[in-house]
XYZ file of C-alpha atoms in Angstrom:
682
model
C 0.100 0.055 -0.158
C 1.175 3.661 -1.392
C 2.212 5.508 1.748
C 1.389 8.769 0.173
C -2.700 9.090 -0.508
C -3.577 12.626 -2.290
C -7.055 13.488 -1.701
C -8.783 17.173 -2.659
C -12.110 17.590 -1.381
C -13.031 17.582 2.221
C -16.618 16.627 2.997
C -17.164 17.385 7.248
C -19.476 14.952 8.727
C -20.865 16.823 10.917
C -22.084 19.140 12.124
C -21.774 23.062 13.980
C -18.648 24.430 15.489
C -16.034 21.811 14.956
C -17.449 21.450 10.584
C -16.750 25.070 10.381
C -13.276 24.286 12.418
C -12.377 22.050 9.711
C -12.957 23.797 7.102
C -10.449 26.770 8.420
C -7.368 24.336 8.105
C -8.873 22.397 4.925
C -9.153 25.479 3.123
C -5.436 26.981 4.771
C -4.039 23.723 3.022
C -6.130 24.429 -0.762
C -8.323 21.538 0.036
C -12.534 22.415 -1.293
C -15.150 21.080 1.221
C -18.307 20.248 1.179
C -21.463 20.221 4.198
C -24.220 18.160 5.363
C -27.370 18.841 6.896
C -30.306 17.503 8.291
C -33.983 19.422 6.965
C -32.904 21.058 11.176
C -29.677 22.643 9.985
C -31.024 24.096 6.793
C -29.818 27.813 7.195
C -27.447 26.622 9.589
C -23.773 28.192 9.141
C -21.533 25.976 8.570
C -23.902 24.439 5.452
C -23.797 28.360 4.109
C -19.623 28.330 4.895
C -19.186 25.072 2.107
C -18.391 25.076 -1.351
C -21.194 22.611 -1.561
C -23.761 21.384 0.614
C -26.377 17.726 0.685
C -29.223 17.216 2.987
C -29.156 13.741 4.499
C -32.162 13.825 6.322
C -34.586 13.989 9.175
C -33.687 15.993 12.536
C -32.828 12.836 14.240
C -29.662 12.319 14.267
C -30.339 8.359 13.360
C -31.744 9.857 10.551
C -29.047 12.149 9.082
C -26.021 12.892 10.887
C -25.421 9.100 12.023
C -26.941 7.650 8.192
C -23.246 6.454 6.535
C -25.153 5.545 3.020
C -27.180 8.850 2.920
C -22.904 10.440 3.854
C -21.439 8.355 1.461
C -24.410 8.957 -1.142
C -23.410 13.177 -0.891
C -19.489 12.543 -1.605
C -20.136 10.590 -4.498
C -22.873 13.796 -5.947
C -20.100 16.112 -4.713
C -16.873 14.617 -5.917
C -15.559 14.491 -2.203
C -12.606 12.284 -1.713
C -11.682 12.803 1.416
C -14.568 12.612 5.011
C -13.366 14.327 8.282
C -15.307 12.752 11.018
C -15.403 15.841 13.099
C -16.151 14.589 16.370
C -19.511 12.848 17.832
C -21.943 11.055 15.843
C -19.528 8.437 12.823
C -16.190 9.561 14.299
C -15.578 6.744 16.166
C -17.562 3.636 14.567
C -15.147 1.547 12.801
C -17.712 0.237 10.383
C -18.307 4.390 9.127
C -14.139 4.005 8.885
C -15.023 0.641 7.058
C -17.246 1.475 4.111
C -14.796 4.993 3.992
C -12.502 2.671 2.945
C -14.288 0.366 1.007
C -15.728 3.809 -0.908
C -12.661 4.800 -1.487
C -12.500 7.536 0.527
C -9.831 8.879 2.854
C -11.259 8.480 6.225
C -9.108 11.577 8.118
C -8.488 9.049 11.217
C -7.629 6.171 12.553
C -7.561 2.734 10.657
C -11.231 0.279 11.255
C -8.776 -1.405 13.050
C -7.361 0.817 15.307
C -10.750 2.470 15.808
C -11.765 -1.547 17.184
C -9.068 -1.877 18.944
C -9.457 1.413 21.138
C -12.370 2.615 20.499
C -14.048 -0.178 21.893
C -14.483 0.377 25.903
C -14.286 -2.606 26.809
C -11.636 -3.708 24.334
C -9.117 -1.380 25.274
C -9.046 -2.183 28.462
C -8.377 -5.460 27.768
C -5.746 -4.454 25.780
C -4.386 -2.227 28.057
C -4.185 -4.423 30.973
C -1.770 -7.304 29.131
C 0.097 -4.699 28.440
C 0.770 -3.566 31.505
C -1.242 -0.438 32.197
C -2.632 0.449 35.138
C -6.755 -0.150 34.653
C -9.627 0.408 37.017
C -11.185 -2.888 38.445
C -14.394 -3.608 36.394
C -16.191 -6.098 34.315
C -15.270 -5.906 30.879
C -17.610 -9.215 29.892
C -19.465 -9.972 26.588
C -22.256 -11.266 29.033
C -24.504 -8.376 29.055
C -28.054 -9.886 31.269
C -29.741 -7.651 33.373
C -28.804 -10.377 36.015
C -25.157 -10.933 35.670
C -24.554 -7.133 35.179
C -26.484 -6.738 38.791
C -23.967 -9.612 39.804
C -20.687 -8.514 39.197
C -21.401 -5.326 40.087
C -21.978 -6.976 43.205
C -19.010 -8.666 43.397
C -17.100 -5.017 42.415
C -18.544 -3.536 45.602
C -20.938 0.139 45.357
C -20.308 3.064 44.457
C -18.925 2.216 40.837
C -19.760 3.417 37.349
C -21.448 2.118 34.351
C -20.211 3.357 31.313
C -21.905 2.741 27.221
C -18.367 1.000 25.101
C -19.293 3.179 22.974
C -20.120 6.392 24.567
C -18.357 9.239 24.766
C -19.214 12.896 26.467
C -20.731 11.128 29.039
C -23.574 9.787 27.359
C -24.648 6.251 28.342
C -22.872 6.505 31.648
C -24.217 6.764 35.046
C -22.068 6.756 38.814
C -24.596 3.858 40.822
C -23.738 4.307 45.376
C -25.924 1.085 46.023
C -27.316 -1.534 45.344
C -31.562 -0.772 44.660
C -30.361 1.661 41.901
C -28.772 -0.547 39.847
C -31.763 -2.027 38.104
C -32.624 1.917 37.188
C -29.553 3.255 36.825
C -28.737 0.408 34.076
C -31.423 0.968 31.764
C -31.349 4.344 31.671
C -27.665 3.824 30.178
C -27.803 0.987 27.781
C -30.855 3.106 26.571
C -28.978 7.176 26.196
C -26.318 4.742 24.882
C -28.798 3.188 22.085
C -30.033 6.050 20.926
C -27.154 8.228 21.094
C -24.558 5.532 19.631
C -25.963 2.437 18.578
C -25.155 -0.009 21.029
C -26.220 -0.691 24.313
C -23.599 -2.166 25.779
C -21.805 -1.088 28.761
C -18.596 -2.057 31.381
C -18.491 -1.668 35.029
C -15.509 -0.021 36.905
C -14.885 0.590 40.820
C -15.788 4.486 41.663
C -12.692 6.095 42.030
C -13.120 8.897 45.090
C -12.844 12.401 43.801
C -9.952 12.150 40.766
C -8.232 14.717 38.500
C -9.144 13.962 34.831
C -6.351 13.683 32.970
C -5.601 13.294 29.217
C -2.888 13.131 26.389
C -2.973 14.066 23.364
C -1.184 11.978 20.779
C -0.452 11.713 17.166
C 0.632 8.781 14.831
C 1.949 8.758 11.381
C 2.045 5.348 9.104
C 5.748 5.320 9.225
C 5.972 4.080 12.535
C 6.109 7.314 13.988
C 3.931 8.704 17.005
C 4.820 11.782 20.002
C 2.675 13.152 22.887
C 1.382 17.005 22.705
C 1.602 16.715 26.701
C -1.550 16.568 28.782
C -5.060 18.915 29.867
C -6.718 19.023 32.319
C -11.049 17.816 31.978
C -11.946 17.670 35.416
C -14.538 20.004 35.691
C -17.420 18.263 34.734
C -20.886 18.069 35.641
C -23.081 14.806 34.015
C -19.302 13.248 33.012
C -19.168 16.295 30.606
C -16.676 18.173 30.701
C -16.886 21.644 31.036
C -13.761 23.331 31.467
C -10.471 22.102 30.629
C -7.516 23.293 30.442
C -3.563 22.679 29.665
C -0.814 22.093 31.244
C -3.118 20.315 34.167
C -2.046 22.156 37.676
C -1.371 18.924 38.935
C 1.105 17.354 37.056
C 4.677 17.290 37.325
C 7.660 17.533 34.131
C 7.949 14.232 35.440
C 4.667 12.942 35.585
C 4.286 13.965 32.261
C 7.066 11.985 30.833
C 5.552 9.267 32.662
C 2.080 9.721 31.156
C 3.208 10.306 27.848
C 5.572 7.112 27.431
C 2.293 5.222 28.613
C 0.501 7.131 25.939
C 2.738 6.769 22.914
C 3.861 2.747 23.860
C -0.220 2.212 23.115
C -0.365 4.119 20.246
C 2.307 1.623 18.322
C 1.158 -0.747 19.992
C -2.283 -0.868 17.726
C 0.417 1.343 14.530
C -2.319 4.643 15.425
C -2.366 6.498 12.557
C -3.640 10.610 13.189
C -5.312 12.252 16.112
C -6.154 10.490 19.145
C -6.319 10.906 23.436
C -6.065 8.495 26.270
C -7.659 10.116 29.197
C -6.506 8.297 32.546
C -7.804 9.678 35.889
C -4.893 10.306 38.689
C -5.501 9.366 42.227
C -4.503 11.865 45.683
C -1.382 9.949 45.475
C -0.392 10.611 42.250
C -1.063 7.082 40.327
C -2.742 7.092 36.903
C -5.777 4.633 36.094
C -6.462 4.094 32.107
C -9.746 4.847 31.463
C -10.270 5.543 27.701
C -9.099 6.647 24.028
C -10.695 7.971 22.305
C -9.849 8.345 18.361
C -11.122 10.915 16.899
C -10.315 15.303 17.091
C -11.202 16.352 20.983
C -14.341 19.126 21.363
C -10.969 20.467 23.892
C -8.037 20.077 21.147
C -7.895 23.582 20.910
C -5.952 24.257 24.826
C -3.063 21.964 22.924
C -3.011 24.044 20.231
C -2.912 26.879 22.598
C 0.197 25.689 24.059
C 2.439 24.522 21.504
C 1.310 26.811 18.566
C -0.016 23.980 16.014
C -2.385 23.526 14.305
C -3.978 19.979 14.892
C -6.239 20.089 11.970
C -3.979 20.264 9.922
C -1.376 17.955 10.997
C -4.917 15.514 10.486
C -5.056 16.457 6.994
C -0.914 15.816 6.209
C -1.317 12.774 8.358
C -4.041 11.298 6.036
C -2.591 12.725 3.039
C 0.306 10.366 4.163
C 2.569 12.419 5.131
C 5.717 12.274 8.332
C 4.607 14.198 12.029
C 6.665 17.707 10.991
C 7.881 17.112 14.837
C 10.024 14.598 16.799
C 9.259 14.455 20.155
C 11.951 16.290 21.153
C 11.397 19.400 18.989
C 7.724 19.653 21.241
C 7.707 23.063 22.791
C 5.016 25.039 25.036
C 4.113 27.964 25.849
C 1.943 28.675 28.599
C -1.724 27.912 29.632
C -4.508 28.611 28.403
C -8.139 27.552 29.193
C -11.708 26.397 27.507
C -14.645 26.753 28.549
C -17.726 25.108 26.894
C -20.915 27.374 26.733
C -23.975 25.427 26.975
C -27.839 25.662 25.955
C -29.086 24.386 28.971
C -31.180 25.767 32.611
C -28.538 25.276 35.240
C -30.862 25.597 37.950
C -33.564 23.558 36.690
C -30.239 20.611 36.241
C -28.846 21.246 33.262
C -32.089 21.056 31.967
C -31.134 21.304 27.641
C -32.549 24.550 26.306
C -33.362 25.105 22.547
C -34.611 28.053 20.095
C -33.714 31.123 18.659
C -30.642 32.823 19.597
C -31.910 36.833 19.064
C -29.004 38.487 20.098
C -24.873 37.115 19.934
C -22.344 39.551 20.025
C -18.457 37.985 20.826
C -15.539 39.182 23.371
C -12.627 40.696 22.494
C -9.286 38.934 23.750
C -10.040 35.539 22.995
C -10.650 32.255 20.636
C -13.847 31.902 20.208
C -15.334 28.264 18.546
C -19.024 28.493 17.511
C -21.624 28.374 14.544
C -24.102 31.029 15.585
C -24.964 35.096 15.291
C -28.244 36.579 15.698
C -31.026 35.203 14.936
C -29.760 31.193 14.700
C -31.986 28.150 15.839
C -30.324 26.000 18.862
C -32.453 23.014 17.881
C -33.683 20.566 20.031
C -32.079 16.875 19.100
C -28.171 17.976 19.262
C -25.876 18.023 21.913
C -26.559 21.273 23.322
C -22.617 22.809 24.209
C -23.655 25.598 21.521
C -19.449 27.673 21.851
C -16.162 27.037 23.047
C -14.641 30.253 24.606
C -10.215 29.841 24.867
C -8.048 31.776 26.468
C -4.374 31.983 27.126
C -1.065 33.847 28.566
C 1.644 33.325 30.217
C 0.755 32.227 33.404
C -2.583 30.159 34.412
C -3.750 33.661 36.579
C -3.163 35.766 33.119
C -5.646 32.817 30.847
C -7.955 32.689 34.027
C -8.201 35.977 33.761
C -8.547 36.880 30.310
C -11.748 34.242 30.376
C -13.917 35.440 33.186
C -13.267 38.987 31.510
C -15.056 37.590 27.855
C -17.537 35.398 29.856
C -18.235 38.914 31.452
C -18.516 40.089 27.472
C -20.173 38.228 25.957
C -23.420 38.085 24.465
C -26.071 35.678 23.938
C -29.558 36.330 24.564
C -32.197 34.366 23.736
C -32.169 30.967 24.645
C -30.944 30.109 28.867
C -26.646 29.131 28.519
C -24.455 27.841 31.105
C -22.654 31.534 30.806
C -22.554 32.997 34.208
C -22.115 29.042 35.888
C -18.914 28.940 33.806
C -17.795 32.611 35.291
C -18.801 31.541 38.945
C -16.197 27.715 38.558
C -13.283 30.220 37.241
C -13.913 32.836 39.617
C -14.382 29.407 42.679
C -11.487 30.146 44.814
C -10.954 26.264 44.321
C -10.567 26.531 40.955
C -8.753 29.086 41.352
C -6.684 27.478 43.551
C -5.719 24.955 40.486
C -7.684 21.718 43.278
C -10.379 21.052 40.754
C -11.164 17.469 40.818
C -14.101 15.879 39.476
C -16.443 16.832 42.332
C -15.617 19.430 41.633
C -19.005 21.148 41.040
C -21.184 18.092 43.435
C -18.930 19.643 46.375
C -19.664 23.386 45.007
C -23.091 23.552 43.897
C -24.377 25.418 46.682
C -22.314 28.802 45.676
C -21.791 27.370 41.517
C -25.421 27.842 41.711
C -25.720 30.925 44.216
C -27.485 33.080 43.243
C -26.309 37.634 43.447
C -29.554 38.696 44.636
C -28.014 42.750 45.375
C -27.146 42.266 41.658
C -30.180 40.970 40.197
C -32.370 43.605 41.659
C -30.448 45.667 40.074
C -30.340 44.047 36.823
C -34.515 44.007 37.277
C -34.384 47.658 38.116
C -32.417 48.312 34.651
C -34.683 45.605 32.771
C -38.069 47.629 34.209
C -36.474 51.134 33.137
C -36.186 49.838 29.454
C -39.415 48.073 29.658
C -40.988 51.407 30.726
C -39.279 52.967 27.788
C -40.222 50.975 25.230
C -44.031 50.184 25.578
C -45.988 50.605 22.777
C -42.857 51.018 20.085
C -41.097 48.920 18.520
C -36.431 49.387 18.733
C -36.156 48.145 15.314
C -37.568 50.935 14.409
C -34.949 53.307 16.091
C -32.022 55.159 14.040
C -29.115 52.316 14.469
C -26.997 54.793 15.768
C -28.927 55.624 18.759
C -32.256 57.709 19.474
C -31.795 59.997 22.317
C -34.839 59.063 25.555
C -36.568 62.199 25.859
C -36.186 63.903 21.623
C -38.759 66.249 21.274
C -41.542 64.333 19.738
C -43.253 61.721 21.741
C -41.731 63.473 24.803
C -43.276 61.751 28.227
C -43.902 63.827 30.868
C -41.381 64.388 33.688
C -42.439 63.841 37.762
C -45.097 61.187 37.233
C -46.625 59.554 39.577
C -45.037 56.335 40.157
C -46.168 53.477 37.883
C -46.463 49.067 39.418
C -44.501 47.398 37.107
C -45.813 42.787 38.621
C -41.665 41.370 36.352
C -41.182 37.891 36.508
C -37.410 36.606 36.583
C -36.930 32.992 37.055
C -39.622 31.798 37.519
C -40.526 33.931 40.707
C -42.761 37.641 40.385
C -41.258 40.557 41.986
C -42.643 43.940 42.568
C -41.816 46.418 41.238
C -41.923 51.227 41.345
C -40.785 52.872 38.470
C -40.928 56.774 38.214
C -40.287 59.573 36.174
C -38.486 62.159 37.710
C -36.705 64.665 35.625
C -36.022 64.558 31.817
C -33.129 61.797 31.648
C -34.217 60.660 35.706
C -35.503 57.204 37.305
C -36.353 56.540 40.207
C -36.853 52.492 40.666
C -38.046 50.545 43.457
C -37.434 46.109 43.586
C -38.549 45.573 47.132
C -36.843 47.616 49.838
C -34.360 48.630 47.755
C -34.864 52.665 45.636
C -32.325 52.668 42.697
C -31.576 56.083 40.758
C -30.774 55.590 36.913
C -30.127 58.302 34.328
C -30.376 56.809 31.220
C -27.780 58.014 28.534
C -28.536 56.626 24.969
C -30.649 54.272 24.300
C -29.517 52.562 21.049
C -31.866 49.251 19.306
C -29.819 47.026 22.091
C -28.027 48.345 23.897
C -28.896 51.408 26.374
C -26.200 53.399 28.263
C -27.180 55.041 31.824
C -25.801 55.625 35.291
C -27.282 53.235 37.443
C -26.594 54.660 41.743
C -23.838 56.892 39.589
C -22.036 54.138 38.023
C -22.334 54.714 34.219
C -22.438 51.122 33.083
C -24.397 49.700 29.534
C -25.751 46.593 29.542
C -27.301 44.801 25.477
C -30.478 43.844 25.655
C -33.455 41.931 23.014
C -37.007 42.844 23.457
C -39.175 40.737 22.625
C -42.863 41.806 23.173
C -43.331 41.408 26.864
C -40.451 39.669 27.800
C -36.493 40.736 28.284
C -33.327 39.701 27.630
C -30.812 41.213 28.947
C -26.316 41.289 30.162
C -25.823 42.816 33.404
C -22.544 41.747 35.101
C -21.838 39.025 32.639
C -25.174 37.267 33.343
C -27.725 36.813 30.900
C -31.961 37.465 32.458
C -34.962 37.077 31.182
C -36.823 39.358 32.364
C -41.254 39.258 32.021
C -43.450 41.736 32.149
C -46.060 40.549 34.135
C -48.465 43.660 34.849
C -51.331 43.509 32.419
C -51.442 39.922 33.394
C -54.102 38.363 35.484
C -52.004 36.810 39.223
C -51.644 33.286 38.754
C -53.708 30.780 41.379
C -52.195 29.537 44.553
C -51.288 25.739 43.709
C -52.122 26.400 39.461
C -48.504 25.145 38.327
C -49.041 21.137 38.551
C -51.846 21.477 40.589
C -54.351 20.705 37.503
C -52.712 17.209 37.864
C -51.072 18.378 33.965
C -47.502 17.004 33.852
C -46.085 19.753 30.589
C -42.683 18.545 28.994
C -39.887 20.632 30.176
C -38.656 21.379 26.880
C -38.307 20.133 23.516
C -37.527 16.251 23.415
C -38.468 12.681 22.506
C -40.775 10.469 24.065
C -38.050 7.245 25.341
C -39.900 5.762 27.791
C -43.267 5.836 29.370
C -43.435 4.444 32.517
C -47.008 4.845 33.319
C -50.587 3.059 32.301
C -53.517 4.800 32.177
C -55.993 4.050 35.564
C -52.567 3.300 37.918
C -52.499 5.050 41.025
C -48.754 6.994 41.308
C -47.537 8.981 44.641
C -45.918 12.165 44.382
C -42.699 12.108 42.543
C -42.877 8.871 40.977
C -41.071 8.676 37.519
C -43.558 9.013 34.744
C -42.505 9.595 31.788
C -38.295 10.687 30.180
C -37.896 12.826 27.373
C -34.482 12.624 25.890
C -33.290 16.186 24.533
C -29.698 16.546 22.383
C -28.467 13.130 23.988
C -29.280 13.389 27.584
C -32.308 12.075 28.896
C -34.853 12.837 31.729
C -37.422 11.593 33.723
C -40.537 13.370 34.038
C -42.507 12.833 37.839
C -45.832 13.110 39.128
C -46.604 16.117 40.280
C -49.512 14.816 43.013
C -51.043 11.499 44.076
C -53.872 10.143 42.120
C -54.686 7.974 39.102
C -53.219 8.579 35.868
C -56.760 9.615 33.492
C -54.704 10.425 30.211
C -51.143 9.709 28.615
C -51.730 12.222 25.685
C -47.589 10.747 24.229
C -46.540 7.547 22.541
C -42.632 6.084 22.931
C -40.607 7.498 19.846
C -43.165 10.873 19.091
C -40.975 14.059 19.655
C -42.651 17.160 21.690
C -42.597 20.401 21.773
C -41.607 22.201 25.496
C -45.394 22.891 27.354
C -46.868 20.500 25.494
C -49.457 18.230 27.724
C -48.228 14.777 28.047
C -49.685 12.738 31.275
C -52.767 14.144 32.718
C -52.981 12.725 36.907
C -56.670 13.185 38.640
C -55.120 14.060 42.335
C -56.445 12.256 45.672
C -58.600 14.528 47.446
C -56.091 15.303 50.404
C -52.821 15.276 47.842
C -51.303 18.670 48.095
C -50.204 20.612 44.751
C -46.441 21.785 43.753
C -45.847 24.641 42.266
C -44.571 22.345 39.200
C -44.327 18.613 37.879
C -40.130 17.134 39.335
C -37.719 16.765 36.711
C -34.995 14.482 37.218
C -31.668 14.681 34.902
C -30.985 10.670 35.150
C -27.478 11.818 34.109
C -27.007 13.801 37.863
C -29.458 11.657 39.714
């Protein structure tokens, strides 16, 4: 077989920011690009950016981005001679790599044999054990019956981890702390793995308490060369999915880096690996490391390695796939400074990181950092795919400089219209444990109260600004204003000064707040929020930005108004404030107390756990929905009898739709809303 495999046009079998990232490097090397898309992504940025694009199916991943035949047909239609899988979807699917080979296409990644050897968690672990690499005790056998797995779990002992062998990104992974939870957590993990990867096979592993998650970036070519590019620390996670990644790790010194790097390089050489890959380890508190898995693809967090090495890893992938040798030896790899990445996700953090979807009404990037995204103002975030919508990466000469830059970028990022984890990420970076470089995989769980804490003083100020904006823009469209901005008190349409206070009822985070607004001068307002009185002098009002003096401090905020709803970014936190002044007050117990369980987000029904006529208890699981590759259980708000089911397994439902109706017991205490449980956090 020739060691040179020239190609000229690359099809990217993925979507969103990674598709755009691959296109950028491909174009720099002179390659033409082809995008594929589902009907939900017809207007997506990666489709618009490609030289050519082909629709490959309906929105669900199984009907489009996981459809091997459709992707190969798209390559044939456009004359593409190479395929880059990105990450997720088919990136670690050996059948896809083999199908590309059989179709005469260059697969920009490892061989099907290497994916089979290392992409499967059970097979990789057996291979590492044979090679003498330290591994976590567990079960990785072929018998996948529920009874046998339960017996193995008992022998292994609790706490333990259930992991999908074909999994990644935390999907198909569950922590089980007691035997009575094992059966349900196993069902959930297998269901999620089957939906995400088409394979429900799992392994069991003993849980290591509070480890660091350390991964080693490796690269190998077909000429027998293999090197590592240092480590990344990915310990800050929720639901076993990474949120913050950095390089180098604060917990790894030069000697440990050399040992872990040597282990990783030996592993890839043993299987004649080619391309980019990552070996993941758990590092315990005594400095011992244990192999977890190998990702036979590019990682989401590869930009932090690029930042400290100055290398383009996607360009390296393309060169290696074309038959070129690695451009550097191990001795020539140099590291400079420190880099930190955060993943911006469309999710509601206080509600258990519930995935969100919808239209991003306002999107504006901060300065001074790298942002990987495929967004724009007006972009639609669909409910069918991963909740991560962007990555922000900061590089500095020191860790503290990188942390400071990234915190500042999160403070300035404008992402309005869809709820994200923006403020939560900022609080993670600012937390003393993270600032000291001491975060383990237990960081979020151990510090959840502080990370979820709401600064009520800051929120009251945001509400005051929102009230002023809602008062000022009532009855007129901001989109009709001059793009250069207008005075809020021009000669026409002048509001009377020294007006009587106007009462308003605003809602934020589902809670009603009583506010009064009094105009005390041509550009001045007194806004009372609860017991606090704030003075606001409006300096200028533009279409999407207002500049004002709030309690003697001049500030500006980005905002977007849609009817009675106002989104604004204040002090680094996005808020959605709804004007309910003219809406009737909800009766106590109305939400959920009527026994109607409503879908908490757009999603697909993967399990209906009750039947009509069945007696249920409050908080009993009723329906499981899947959104953005994660499962969420909707539980009973009251005790009673199921009188109606309005959904079926496999059906797609919209947020707010009634899915189950319960006739409450006469003595039932009505709750405010039907609770939901994130299975990955139970």
